C-alpha positions in Angstrom: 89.9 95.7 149.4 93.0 94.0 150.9 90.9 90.8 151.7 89.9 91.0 148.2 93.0 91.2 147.1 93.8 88.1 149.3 91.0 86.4 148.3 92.1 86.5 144.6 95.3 85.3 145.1 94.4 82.2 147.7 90.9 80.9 145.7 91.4 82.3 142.6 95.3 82.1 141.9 95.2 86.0 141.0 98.3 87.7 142.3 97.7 91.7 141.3 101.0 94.2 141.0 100.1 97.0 142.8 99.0 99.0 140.0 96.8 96.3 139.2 95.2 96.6 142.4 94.7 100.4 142.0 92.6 99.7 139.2 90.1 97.1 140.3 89.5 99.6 143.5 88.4 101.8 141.6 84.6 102.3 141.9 82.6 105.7 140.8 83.4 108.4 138.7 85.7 108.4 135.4 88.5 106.6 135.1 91.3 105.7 132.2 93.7 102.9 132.8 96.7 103.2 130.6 97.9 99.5 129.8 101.0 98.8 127.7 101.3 95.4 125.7 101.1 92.4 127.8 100.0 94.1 131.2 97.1 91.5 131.8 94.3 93.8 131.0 91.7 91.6 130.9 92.6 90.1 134.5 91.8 93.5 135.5 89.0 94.0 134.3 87.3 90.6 135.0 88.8 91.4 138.5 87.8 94.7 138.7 83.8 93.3 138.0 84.2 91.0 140.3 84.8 93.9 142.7 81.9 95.5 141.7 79.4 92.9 142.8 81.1 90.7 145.5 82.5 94.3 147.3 79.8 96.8 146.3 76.8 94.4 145.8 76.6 95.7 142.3 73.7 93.7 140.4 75.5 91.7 137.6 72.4 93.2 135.0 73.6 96.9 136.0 77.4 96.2 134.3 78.1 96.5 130.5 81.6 95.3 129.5 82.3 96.8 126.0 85.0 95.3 123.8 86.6 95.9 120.4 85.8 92.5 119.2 83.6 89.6 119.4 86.5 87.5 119.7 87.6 89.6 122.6 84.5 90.2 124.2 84.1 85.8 124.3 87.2 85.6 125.7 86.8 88.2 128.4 83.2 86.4 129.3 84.7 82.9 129.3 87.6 83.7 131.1 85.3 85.6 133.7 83.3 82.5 134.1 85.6 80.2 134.1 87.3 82.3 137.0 83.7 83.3 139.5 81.4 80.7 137.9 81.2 79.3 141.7 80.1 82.6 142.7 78.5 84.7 140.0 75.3 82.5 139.0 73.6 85.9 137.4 74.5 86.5 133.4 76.4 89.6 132.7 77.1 91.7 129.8 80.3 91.1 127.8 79.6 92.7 124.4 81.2 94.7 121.3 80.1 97.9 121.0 78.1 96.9 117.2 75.8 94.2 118.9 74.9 96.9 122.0 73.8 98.9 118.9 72.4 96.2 117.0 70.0 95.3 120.1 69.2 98.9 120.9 68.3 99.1 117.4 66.3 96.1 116.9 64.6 96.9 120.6 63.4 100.1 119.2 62.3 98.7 115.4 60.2 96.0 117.6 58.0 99.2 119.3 58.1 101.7 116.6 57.0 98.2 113.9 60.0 98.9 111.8 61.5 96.1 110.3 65.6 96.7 109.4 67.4 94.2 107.0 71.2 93.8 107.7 73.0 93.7 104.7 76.5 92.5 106.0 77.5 89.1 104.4 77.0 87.2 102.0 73.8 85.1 102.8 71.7 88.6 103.2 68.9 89.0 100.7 70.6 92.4 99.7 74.6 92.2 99.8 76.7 95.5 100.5 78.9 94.7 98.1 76.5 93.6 95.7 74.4 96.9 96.1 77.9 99.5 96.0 79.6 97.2 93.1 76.0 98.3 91.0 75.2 101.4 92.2 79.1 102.0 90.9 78.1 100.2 87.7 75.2 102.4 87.2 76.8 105.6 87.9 80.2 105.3 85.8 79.1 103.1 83.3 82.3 100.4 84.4 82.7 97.6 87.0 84.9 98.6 90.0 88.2 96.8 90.7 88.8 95.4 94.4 91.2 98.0 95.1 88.5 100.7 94.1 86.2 98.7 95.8 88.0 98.5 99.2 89.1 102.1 99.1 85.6 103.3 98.6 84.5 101.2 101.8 87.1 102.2 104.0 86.4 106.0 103.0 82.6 105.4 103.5 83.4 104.0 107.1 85.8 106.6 108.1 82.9 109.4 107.5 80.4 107.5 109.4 82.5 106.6 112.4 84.0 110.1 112.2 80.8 111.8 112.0 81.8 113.6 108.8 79.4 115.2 107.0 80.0 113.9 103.0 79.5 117.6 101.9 82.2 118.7 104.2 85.2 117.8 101.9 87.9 120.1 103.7 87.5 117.4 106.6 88.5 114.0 104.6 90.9 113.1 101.6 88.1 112.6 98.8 89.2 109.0 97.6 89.9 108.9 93.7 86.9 107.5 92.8 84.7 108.7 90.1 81.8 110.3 91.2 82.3 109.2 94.9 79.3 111.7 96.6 76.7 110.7 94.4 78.0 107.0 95.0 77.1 107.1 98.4 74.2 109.4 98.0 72.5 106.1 95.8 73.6 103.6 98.3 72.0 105.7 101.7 68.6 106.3 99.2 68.7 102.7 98.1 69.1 101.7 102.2 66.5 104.1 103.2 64.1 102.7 100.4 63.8 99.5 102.2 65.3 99.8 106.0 68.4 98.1 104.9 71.4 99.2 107.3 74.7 97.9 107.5 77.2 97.9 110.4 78.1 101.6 110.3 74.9 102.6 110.4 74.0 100.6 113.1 76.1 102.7 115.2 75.0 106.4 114.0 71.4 105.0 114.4 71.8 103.8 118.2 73.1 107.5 118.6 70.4 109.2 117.1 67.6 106.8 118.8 69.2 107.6 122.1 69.5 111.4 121.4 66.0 111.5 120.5 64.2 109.1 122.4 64.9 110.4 125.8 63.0 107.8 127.7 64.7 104.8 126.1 68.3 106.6 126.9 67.0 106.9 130.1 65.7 103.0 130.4 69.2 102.0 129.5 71.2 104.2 131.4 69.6 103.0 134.7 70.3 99.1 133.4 74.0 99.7 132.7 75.1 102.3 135.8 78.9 100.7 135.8 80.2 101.0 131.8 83.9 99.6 131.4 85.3 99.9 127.5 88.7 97.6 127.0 90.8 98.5 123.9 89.1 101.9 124.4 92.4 103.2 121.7 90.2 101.3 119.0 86.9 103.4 119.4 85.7 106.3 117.0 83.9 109.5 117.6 80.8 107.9 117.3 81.3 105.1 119.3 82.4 107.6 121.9 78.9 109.6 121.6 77.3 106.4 122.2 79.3 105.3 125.4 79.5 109.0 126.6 75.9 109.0 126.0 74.7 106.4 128.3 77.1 107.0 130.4 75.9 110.3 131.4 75.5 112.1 134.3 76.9 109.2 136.9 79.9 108.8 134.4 81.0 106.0 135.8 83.0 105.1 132.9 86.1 102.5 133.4 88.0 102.8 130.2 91.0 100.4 129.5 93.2 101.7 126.7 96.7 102.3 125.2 96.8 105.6 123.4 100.5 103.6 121.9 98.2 101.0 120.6 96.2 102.8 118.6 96.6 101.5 115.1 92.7 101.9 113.2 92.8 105.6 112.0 91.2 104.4 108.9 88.7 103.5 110.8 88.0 106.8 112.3 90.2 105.7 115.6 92.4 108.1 117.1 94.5 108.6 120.4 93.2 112.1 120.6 90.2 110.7 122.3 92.4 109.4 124.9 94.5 112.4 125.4 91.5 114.9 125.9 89.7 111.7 128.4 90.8 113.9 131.5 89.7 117.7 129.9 86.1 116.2 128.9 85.6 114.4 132.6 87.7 116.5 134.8 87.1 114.6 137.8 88.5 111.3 136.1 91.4 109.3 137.7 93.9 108.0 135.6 95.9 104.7 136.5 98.9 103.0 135.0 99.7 99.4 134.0 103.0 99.8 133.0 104.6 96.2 133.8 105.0 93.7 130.6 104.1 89.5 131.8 104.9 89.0 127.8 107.9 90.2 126.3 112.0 89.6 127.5 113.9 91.8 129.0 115.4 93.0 125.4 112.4 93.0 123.6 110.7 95.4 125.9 113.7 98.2 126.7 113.8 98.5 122.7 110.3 98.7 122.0 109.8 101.1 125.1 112.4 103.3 123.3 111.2 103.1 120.2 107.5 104.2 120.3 108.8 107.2 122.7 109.7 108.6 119.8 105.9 109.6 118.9 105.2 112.7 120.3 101.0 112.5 120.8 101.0 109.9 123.9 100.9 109.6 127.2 104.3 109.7 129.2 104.3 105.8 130.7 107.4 103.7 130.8 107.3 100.1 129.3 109.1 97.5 132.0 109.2 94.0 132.6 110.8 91.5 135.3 111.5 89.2 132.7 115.1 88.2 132.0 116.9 89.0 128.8 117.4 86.2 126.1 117.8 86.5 122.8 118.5 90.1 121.3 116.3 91.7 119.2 118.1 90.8 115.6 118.0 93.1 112.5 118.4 91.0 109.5 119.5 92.7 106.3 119.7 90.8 103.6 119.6 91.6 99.4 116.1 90.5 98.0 113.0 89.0 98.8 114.5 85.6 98.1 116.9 85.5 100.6 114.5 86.8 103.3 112.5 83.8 102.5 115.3 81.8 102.4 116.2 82.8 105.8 112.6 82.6 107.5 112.7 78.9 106.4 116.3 78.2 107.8 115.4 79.6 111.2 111.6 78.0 110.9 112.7 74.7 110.6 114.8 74.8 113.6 111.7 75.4 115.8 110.2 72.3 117.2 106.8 74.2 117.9 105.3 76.1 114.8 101.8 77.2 116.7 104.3 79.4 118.6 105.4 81.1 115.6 104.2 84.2 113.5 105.2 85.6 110.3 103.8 89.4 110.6 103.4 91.9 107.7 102.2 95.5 106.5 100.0 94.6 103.7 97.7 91.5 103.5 99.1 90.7 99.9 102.7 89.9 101.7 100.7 86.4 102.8 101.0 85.1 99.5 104.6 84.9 98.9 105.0 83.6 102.1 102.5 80.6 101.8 104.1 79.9 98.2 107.8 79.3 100.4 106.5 77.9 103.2 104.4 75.5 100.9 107.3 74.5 98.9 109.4 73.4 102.3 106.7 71.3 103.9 105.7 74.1 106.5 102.3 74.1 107.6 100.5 77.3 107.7 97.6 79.2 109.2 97.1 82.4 107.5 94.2 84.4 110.0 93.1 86.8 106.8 92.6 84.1 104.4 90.4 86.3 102.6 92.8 88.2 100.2 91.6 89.4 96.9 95.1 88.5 95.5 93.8 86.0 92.9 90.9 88.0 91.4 93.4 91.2 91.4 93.1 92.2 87.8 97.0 92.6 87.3 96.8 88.7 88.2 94.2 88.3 85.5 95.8 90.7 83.1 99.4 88.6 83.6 97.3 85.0 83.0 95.8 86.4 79.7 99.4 87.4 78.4 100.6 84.0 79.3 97.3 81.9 77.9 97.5 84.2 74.5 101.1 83.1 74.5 100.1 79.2 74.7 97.1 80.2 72.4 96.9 82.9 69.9 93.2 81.9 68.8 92.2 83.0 72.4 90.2 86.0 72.0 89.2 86.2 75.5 92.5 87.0 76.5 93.2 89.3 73.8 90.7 91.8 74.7 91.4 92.5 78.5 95.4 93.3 77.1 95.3 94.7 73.5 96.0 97.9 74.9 97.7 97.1 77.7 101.1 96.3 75.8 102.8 98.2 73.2 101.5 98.0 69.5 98.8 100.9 69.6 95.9 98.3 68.8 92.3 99.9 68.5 89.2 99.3 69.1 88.1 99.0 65.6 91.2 96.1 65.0 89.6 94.0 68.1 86.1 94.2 66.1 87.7 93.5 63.0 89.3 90.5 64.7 86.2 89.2 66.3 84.1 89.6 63.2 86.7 87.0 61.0 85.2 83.4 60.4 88.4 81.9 58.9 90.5 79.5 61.1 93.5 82.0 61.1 95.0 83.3 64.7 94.9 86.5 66.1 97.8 88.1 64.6 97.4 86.9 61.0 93.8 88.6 61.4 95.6 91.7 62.8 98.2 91.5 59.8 94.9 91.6 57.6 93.1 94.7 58.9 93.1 98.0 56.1 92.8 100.5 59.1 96.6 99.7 60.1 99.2 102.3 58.8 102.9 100.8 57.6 104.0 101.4 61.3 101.5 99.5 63.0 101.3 96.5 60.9 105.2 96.4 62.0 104.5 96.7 65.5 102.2 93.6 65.1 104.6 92.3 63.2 107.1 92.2 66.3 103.9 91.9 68.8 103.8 88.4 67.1 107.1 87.2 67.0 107.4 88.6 70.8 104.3 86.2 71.7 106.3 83.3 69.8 108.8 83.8 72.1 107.2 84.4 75.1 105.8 80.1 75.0 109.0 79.3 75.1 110.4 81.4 78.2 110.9 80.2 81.8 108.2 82.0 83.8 110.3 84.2 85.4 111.9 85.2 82.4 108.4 85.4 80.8 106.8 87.5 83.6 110.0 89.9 82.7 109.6 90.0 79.1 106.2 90.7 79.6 106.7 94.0 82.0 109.4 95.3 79.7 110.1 94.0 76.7 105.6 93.9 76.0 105.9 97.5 78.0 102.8 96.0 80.6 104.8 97.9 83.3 105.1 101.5 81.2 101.1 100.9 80.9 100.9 100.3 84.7 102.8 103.4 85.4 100.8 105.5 83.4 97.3 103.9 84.6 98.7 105.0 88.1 100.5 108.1 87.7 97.7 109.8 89.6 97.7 107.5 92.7 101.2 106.2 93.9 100.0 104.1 96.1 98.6 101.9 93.2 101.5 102.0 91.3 103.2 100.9 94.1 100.7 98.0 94.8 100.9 96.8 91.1 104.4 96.2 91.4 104.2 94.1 94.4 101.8 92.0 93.1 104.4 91.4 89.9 107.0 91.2 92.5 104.9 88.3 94.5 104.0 86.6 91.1 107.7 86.7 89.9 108.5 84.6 93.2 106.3 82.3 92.8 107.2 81.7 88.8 110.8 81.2 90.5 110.0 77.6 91.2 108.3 76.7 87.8 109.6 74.7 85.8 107.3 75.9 82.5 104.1 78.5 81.8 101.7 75.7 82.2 103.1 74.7 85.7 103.0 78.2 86.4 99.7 78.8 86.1 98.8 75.3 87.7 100.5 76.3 91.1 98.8 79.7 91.1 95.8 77.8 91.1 96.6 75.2 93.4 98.2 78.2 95.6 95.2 79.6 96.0 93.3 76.4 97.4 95.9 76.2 99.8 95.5 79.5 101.1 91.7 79.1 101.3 92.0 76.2 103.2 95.1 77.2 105.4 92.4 78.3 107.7 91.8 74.2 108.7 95.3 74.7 110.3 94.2 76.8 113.1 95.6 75.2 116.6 97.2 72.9 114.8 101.2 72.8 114.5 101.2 75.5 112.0 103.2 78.8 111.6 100.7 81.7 112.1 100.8 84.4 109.1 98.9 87.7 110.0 99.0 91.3 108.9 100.0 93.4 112.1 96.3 94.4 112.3 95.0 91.3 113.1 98.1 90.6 115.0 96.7 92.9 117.7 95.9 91.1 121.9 97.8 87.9 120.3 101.5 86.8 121.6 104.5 84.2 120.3 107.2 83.0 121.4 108.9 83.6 117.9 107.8 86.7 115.3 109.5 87.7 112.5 108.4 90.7 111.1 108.9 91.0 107.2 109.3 93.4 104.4 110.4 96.3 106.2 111.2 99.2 103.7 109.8 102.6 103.5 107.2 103.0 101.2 105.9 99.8 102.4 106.3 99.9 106.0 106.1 103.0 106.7 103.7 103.8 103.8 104.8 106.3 101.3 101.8 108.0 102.0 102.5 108.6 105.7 106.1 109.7 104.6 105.3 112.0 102.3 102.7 113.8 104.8 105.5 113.8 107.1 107.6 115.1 105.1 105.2 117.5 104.7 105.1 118.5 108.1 102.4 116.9 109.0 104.0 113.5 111.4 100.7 112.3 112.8 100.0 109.8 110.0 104.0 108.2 110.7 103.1 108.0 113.8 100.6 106.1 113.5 102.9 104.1 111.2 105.4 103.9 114.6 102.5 102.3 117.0 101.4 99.7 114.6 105.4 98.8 114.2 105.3 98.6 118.0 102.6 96.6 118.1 104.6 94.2 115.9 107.1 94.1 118.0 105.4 93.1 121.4 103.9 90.3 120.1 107.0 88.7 120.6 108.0 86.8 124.1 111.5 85.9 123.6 112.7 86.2 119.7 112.0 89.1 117.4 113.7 89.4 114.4 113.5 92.5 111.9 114.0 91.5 108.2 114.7 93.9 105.5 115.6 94.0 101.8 117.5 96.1 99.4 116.1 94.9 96.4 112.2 94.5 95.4 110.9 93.4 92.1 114.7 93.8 90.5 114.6 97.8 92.1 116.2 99.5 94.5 114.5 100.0 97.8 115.6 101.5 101.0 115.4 99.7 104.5 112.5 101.3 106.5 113.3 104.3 108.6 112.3 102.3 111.7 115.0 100.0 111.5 117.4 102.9 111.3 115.5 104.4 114.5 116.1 100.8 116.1 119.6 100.7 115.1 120.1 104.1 116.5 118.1 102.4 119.8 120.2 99.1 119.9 124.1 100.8 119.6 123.1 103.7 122.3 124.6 106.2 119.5 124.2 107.7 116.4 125.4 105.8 113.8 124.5 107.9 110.5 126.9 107.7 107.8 127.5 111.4 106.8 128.4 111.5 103.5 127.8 115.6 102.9 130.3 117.1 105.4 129.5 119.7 108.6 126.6 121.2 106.7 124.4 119.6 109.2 124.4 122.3 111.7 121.5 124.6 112.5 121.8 128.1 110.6 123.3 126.0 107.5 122.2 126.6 104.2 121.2 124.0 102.3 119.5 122.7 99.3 116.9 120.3 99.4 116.2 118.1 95.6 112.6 119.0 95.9 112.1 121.5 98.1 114.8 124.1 97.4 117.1 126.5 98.8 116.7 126.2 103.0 118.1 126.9 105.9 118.5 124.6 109.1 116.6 125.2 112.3 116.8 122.0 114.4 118.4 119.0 114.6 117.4 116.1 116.8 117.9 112.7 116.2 116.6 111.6 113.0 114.5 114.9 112.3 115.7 118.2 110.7 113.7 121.1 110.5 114.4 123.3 107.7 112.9 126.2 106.9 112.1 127.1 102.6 111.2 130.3 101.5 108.9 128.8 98.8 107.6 126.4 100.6 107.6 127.2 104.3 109.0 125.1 107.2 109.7 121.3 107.0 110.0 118.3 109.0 112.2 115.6 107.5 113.8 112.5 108.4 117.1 113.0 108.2 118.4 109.4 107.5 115.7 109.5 104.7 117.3 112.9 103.3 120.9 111.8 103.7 120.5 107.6 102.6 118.8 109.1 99.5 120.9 111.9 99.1 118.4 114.6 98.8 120.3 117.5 100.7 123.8 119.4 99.4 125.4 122.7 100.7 124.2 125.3 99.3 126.8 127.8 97.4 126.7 131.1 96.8 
């Protein structure tokens, strides 16, 4: 192996860490190598293949090289090409995991004369999103909205890749969707009707084609007797039947992973897979690559600090060579304005944009961000240009208030928000509206209608004079008067009581449109730069590896590196999502943690400058900085810095009262958690930055 190793380095230019080398030795059996951001992964495991045939005289046909993504899986193959070309003249297997199972598939259509349909985009003759959005239809008697729409495919994934039976509702969150099971009851009939599958089922149909055809399992495990996996954090339970599967009895299963990394839980990816690799194969070998090639020196002792505050990992230590540059910088500043304000200042001091990324939470944040960078002559390349921002229908429920403004004849408008505002308008007022043939406007004809009582013909009284003055606001003002003064927030809040996350969504999207009526000079230039925003976004994409500042969710951020990243609208509730902090708050810290490694991943992205931006202010409302940044903070001084406004009650055996939980009592402090344990309610895990910034505990007295 040494003249391997020598080899490498003198033809090739490949100088391995001694770690590195471990790894590529490795030849039989099971083995998990646990690579942290920026370790050179797929140098290993292009090296480690290379082993395998130049060493071991493996036949190039007997390796399968299994990837998250088909953006990965070209890069591994070109790079291994471009690296043994001269040697390797055989082709050899770099694939995702869906196209193994899409081959498998279509192999064993081809003998049994079954002919399957894909229905994934939008060029197939039957469209997933065309069949759910009418099977939905048909079901509930309304048309789904994108956020309905998006939930109910993520939940639909999550069962499949988690092998969740959709009777079993103690093992899944049932999604608040009307008449979800019998939703996806329809939608597998209508499939099965006429051998349409989509990319889901493409994997729990390889599984069941190799569980019960035993001499096809058997033709494919002699072809692939070496199986490596990269990004094996990102697989799902039936992914891992599938590789397990065929990987059985020889095992010889090479899986590169980072159990810190694992950030597509909705998805049905977890780093419990990873943590139970060595109890399911208990001759497996486990190897570390714990040295970062990215990241400076500051970057990487902060970010190693942070995610060690998760508790389900593996115990590796994050290190680099590299020297220390710039500090990692937490920027605090009032409102979203200002953090704009300051990504442009620091932006426009860069000479090199393409080495430059904005990264966010939530896909919606892009928006904002394109409408600033636009307006400074920053070029832009935003990798999820497909954002359902413009068709949201609190977009197309703010446009009709503003076109019924500028025209009170347009009915259109008038019935998607007549009772969306204040004024108690029925359905019976609309028809008697739409049934008028005189030339007079809406309101007159509203005025005119016999079913109103005194009160309500003075509430559309005001309504009209309100809409008067609504054409003449600024837009900002206008989009304000509209949420208050027109109540469209109260109706927002009450359409969302049930689902906070919503609510929560509905007011960033006012919160994005409010920024971008900042810089409009009237209604009509308003709605002319939403438009024109929107082409600029769709064709942002035209800036790829051009001199462009890269804007990408976190996500998609994932195997990608900058020399700058700024990561952006860091409060809780955001980032973390209320959701994970209420289940943590609950006791339950899995979901924050999950929370903490995609944070991390943020973070490592970053080569030499890494700054942390959050707000006080959102959408004119207080908002508190993400509990990560007071974890960091914590990190960065090397003390604890809490402000302790309620006295020496924090000490365990203190009782204490909690604002929603009740009387408690204090069993365990350390760092930012507190246990506490509630008669009523049982034992708690808290964040205690959360419980002191908000004020939610006081001493208790007798």
């Amino acid at each position: 192996m040494n003249q391997f190793s020598e080899m490498l380095k003198h033809k090739f230019n490949i100088e391995l860490n001694m770690q590195q080398q471990k790894a590529v030795e490795h030849k039989d059996g099971p083995a998990i190598v646990l690579a942290v951001p920026g370790a050179g992964k797929t140098t290993v495991l292009i090296c480690r293949t290379a082993n395998l045939i130049f060493n071991h005289k493996i036949p190039t046909e007997n390796i399968l090289s299994i990837t998250f993504s088909k953006a990965s899986a070209n890069d591994m193959k070109k790079r291994f090409i471009k690296v043994f070309n001269d040697i390797v003249k055989r082709n050899i297997t770099f694939s995702t995991i869906h196209s193994f199972a899409f081959n498998l598939v279509r192999e064993y259509a081809y003998h049994k004369k079954i002919r399957y349909k894909l229905i994934e985009g939008s060029e197939s003759e039957f469209n997933k999103i065309s069949i759910l959005k009418s099977i939905y239809h048909t079901v509930n008697g309304t048309y789904i909205n994108d956020d309905k729409l998006e939930e109910l495919l993520n939940t639909m994934g999550y069962l499949k890749n988690t092998m969740i039976d959709i009777n079993d509702i103690y093992s899944y969150t049932i999604p608040q969707i009307k008449n979800f099971k019998q939703i996806c009851k329809q939608y597998e009939d209508f499939k099965r009707s006429k051998n349409l599958i989509d990319f889901d089922d493409m994997l729990t149909l390889a599984f069941e084609i190799l569980k019960d055809n035993p001499l096809l399992l058997e033709k494919y495990r002699r072809k692939y007797q070496y199986i490596q996996v990269d990004e094996g954090q990102d697989t799902s339970k039936i992914q891992n039947k599938i590789i397990n599967l065929l990987a059985y009895p020889n095992n010889n299963l090479f899986i590169v992973a980072d159990d810190d990394q694992s950030i597509y839980g909705f998805r049905g990816a977890s780093p419990e897979d990873l943590l139970n690799f060595e109890n399911r194969f208990i001759n497996a070998k486990r190897f570390y690559m714990e040295e970062n090639y990215r990241s400076t020196e500051n970057i990487v002792d902060v970010s190693n600090s942070f995610i060690k505050k998760n508790t389900a990992r593996f115990n590796k230590n994050l290190y680099t060579k590299n020297k220390s540059k710039r500090p990692v910088t937490i920027v605090k500043v009032n409102n979203e304005l200002e953090q704009y304000q300051y990504l442009v200042k620091e932006i426009i001091k860069l000479k090199n944009y393409d080495d430059t990324a904005i990264l966010y939470r939530n896909n919606i944040s892009s928006i904002a961000l394109a409408e600033i960078l636009n307006r400074n002559d920053i070029d832009f390349y935003i990798r999820d240009a497909k954002n359902g921002f413009f068709n949201h229908w609190v977009v197309n429920d703010i446009i009709s208030f503003v076109k019924l403004s500028l025209d009170i004849y347009d009915i259109e408008s008038f019935e998607n928000i007549y009772y969306k505002m204040k004024g108690y308008i029925s359905k019976e007022a609309v028809k008697h509206v739409k049934n008028q043939k005189n030339s007079k406007d809406i309101f007159t004809n509203l005025l005119n209608f016999s079913g109103f009582k005194k009160f309500q013909l003075k509430n559309i009284y005001l309504l009209q004079k309100d809409f008067k003055a609504l054409r003449k606001k600024k837009p900002y003002s206008a989009l304000s008067f509209i949420e208050k003064e027109l109540e469209y927030g109260k109706f927002l809040k009450y359409r969302m009581k049930d689902s906070l996350y919503s609510y929560e969504s509905t007011k960033l999207i006012l919160s994005i449109l409010k920024n971008i009526s900042l810089r409009s000079d009237s209604i009509m230039s308003f709605l002319d730069r939403i438009n024109e925003l929107q082409k600029l976004i769709e064709n942002s994409k035209d800036n790829r590896n051009k001199n462009a500042v890269t804007l990408t969710t976190i996500h998609s951020s994932k195997g990608l590196e900058f020399k700058n990243v700024y990561m952006v609208d860091l409060i809780d509730g955001e980032f973390p999502t209320m959701s994970s902090i209420d289940s943590f708050d609950m006791g339950q810290p899995l979901a924050l943690e999950e929370e903490r490694r995609l944070f991390y991943v943020g973070m490592t992205r970053a080569k030499e400058v890494l700054d942390l931006i959050t707000i006080n202010e959102k959408n004119e409302e207080r908002v508190f900085k993400s509990r990560f940044i007071n974890e960091l903070e914590e990190i960065m001084n090397g003390v604890d810095n809490i402000n302790n406004p309620i006295g020496d009650i924090l000490r365990v055996g203190k009782q204490i009262v909690h604002t929603k939980f009740g009387q408690g009592k204090i069993k365990s402090l350390n760092n930012d958690t507190i246990i506490i344990y509630f008669p009523k309610s049982g034992e708690k895990q808290l964040s205690l930055h959360m419980c002191i910034e908000k004020k939610l505990l006081t001493a208790y007295k007798d």
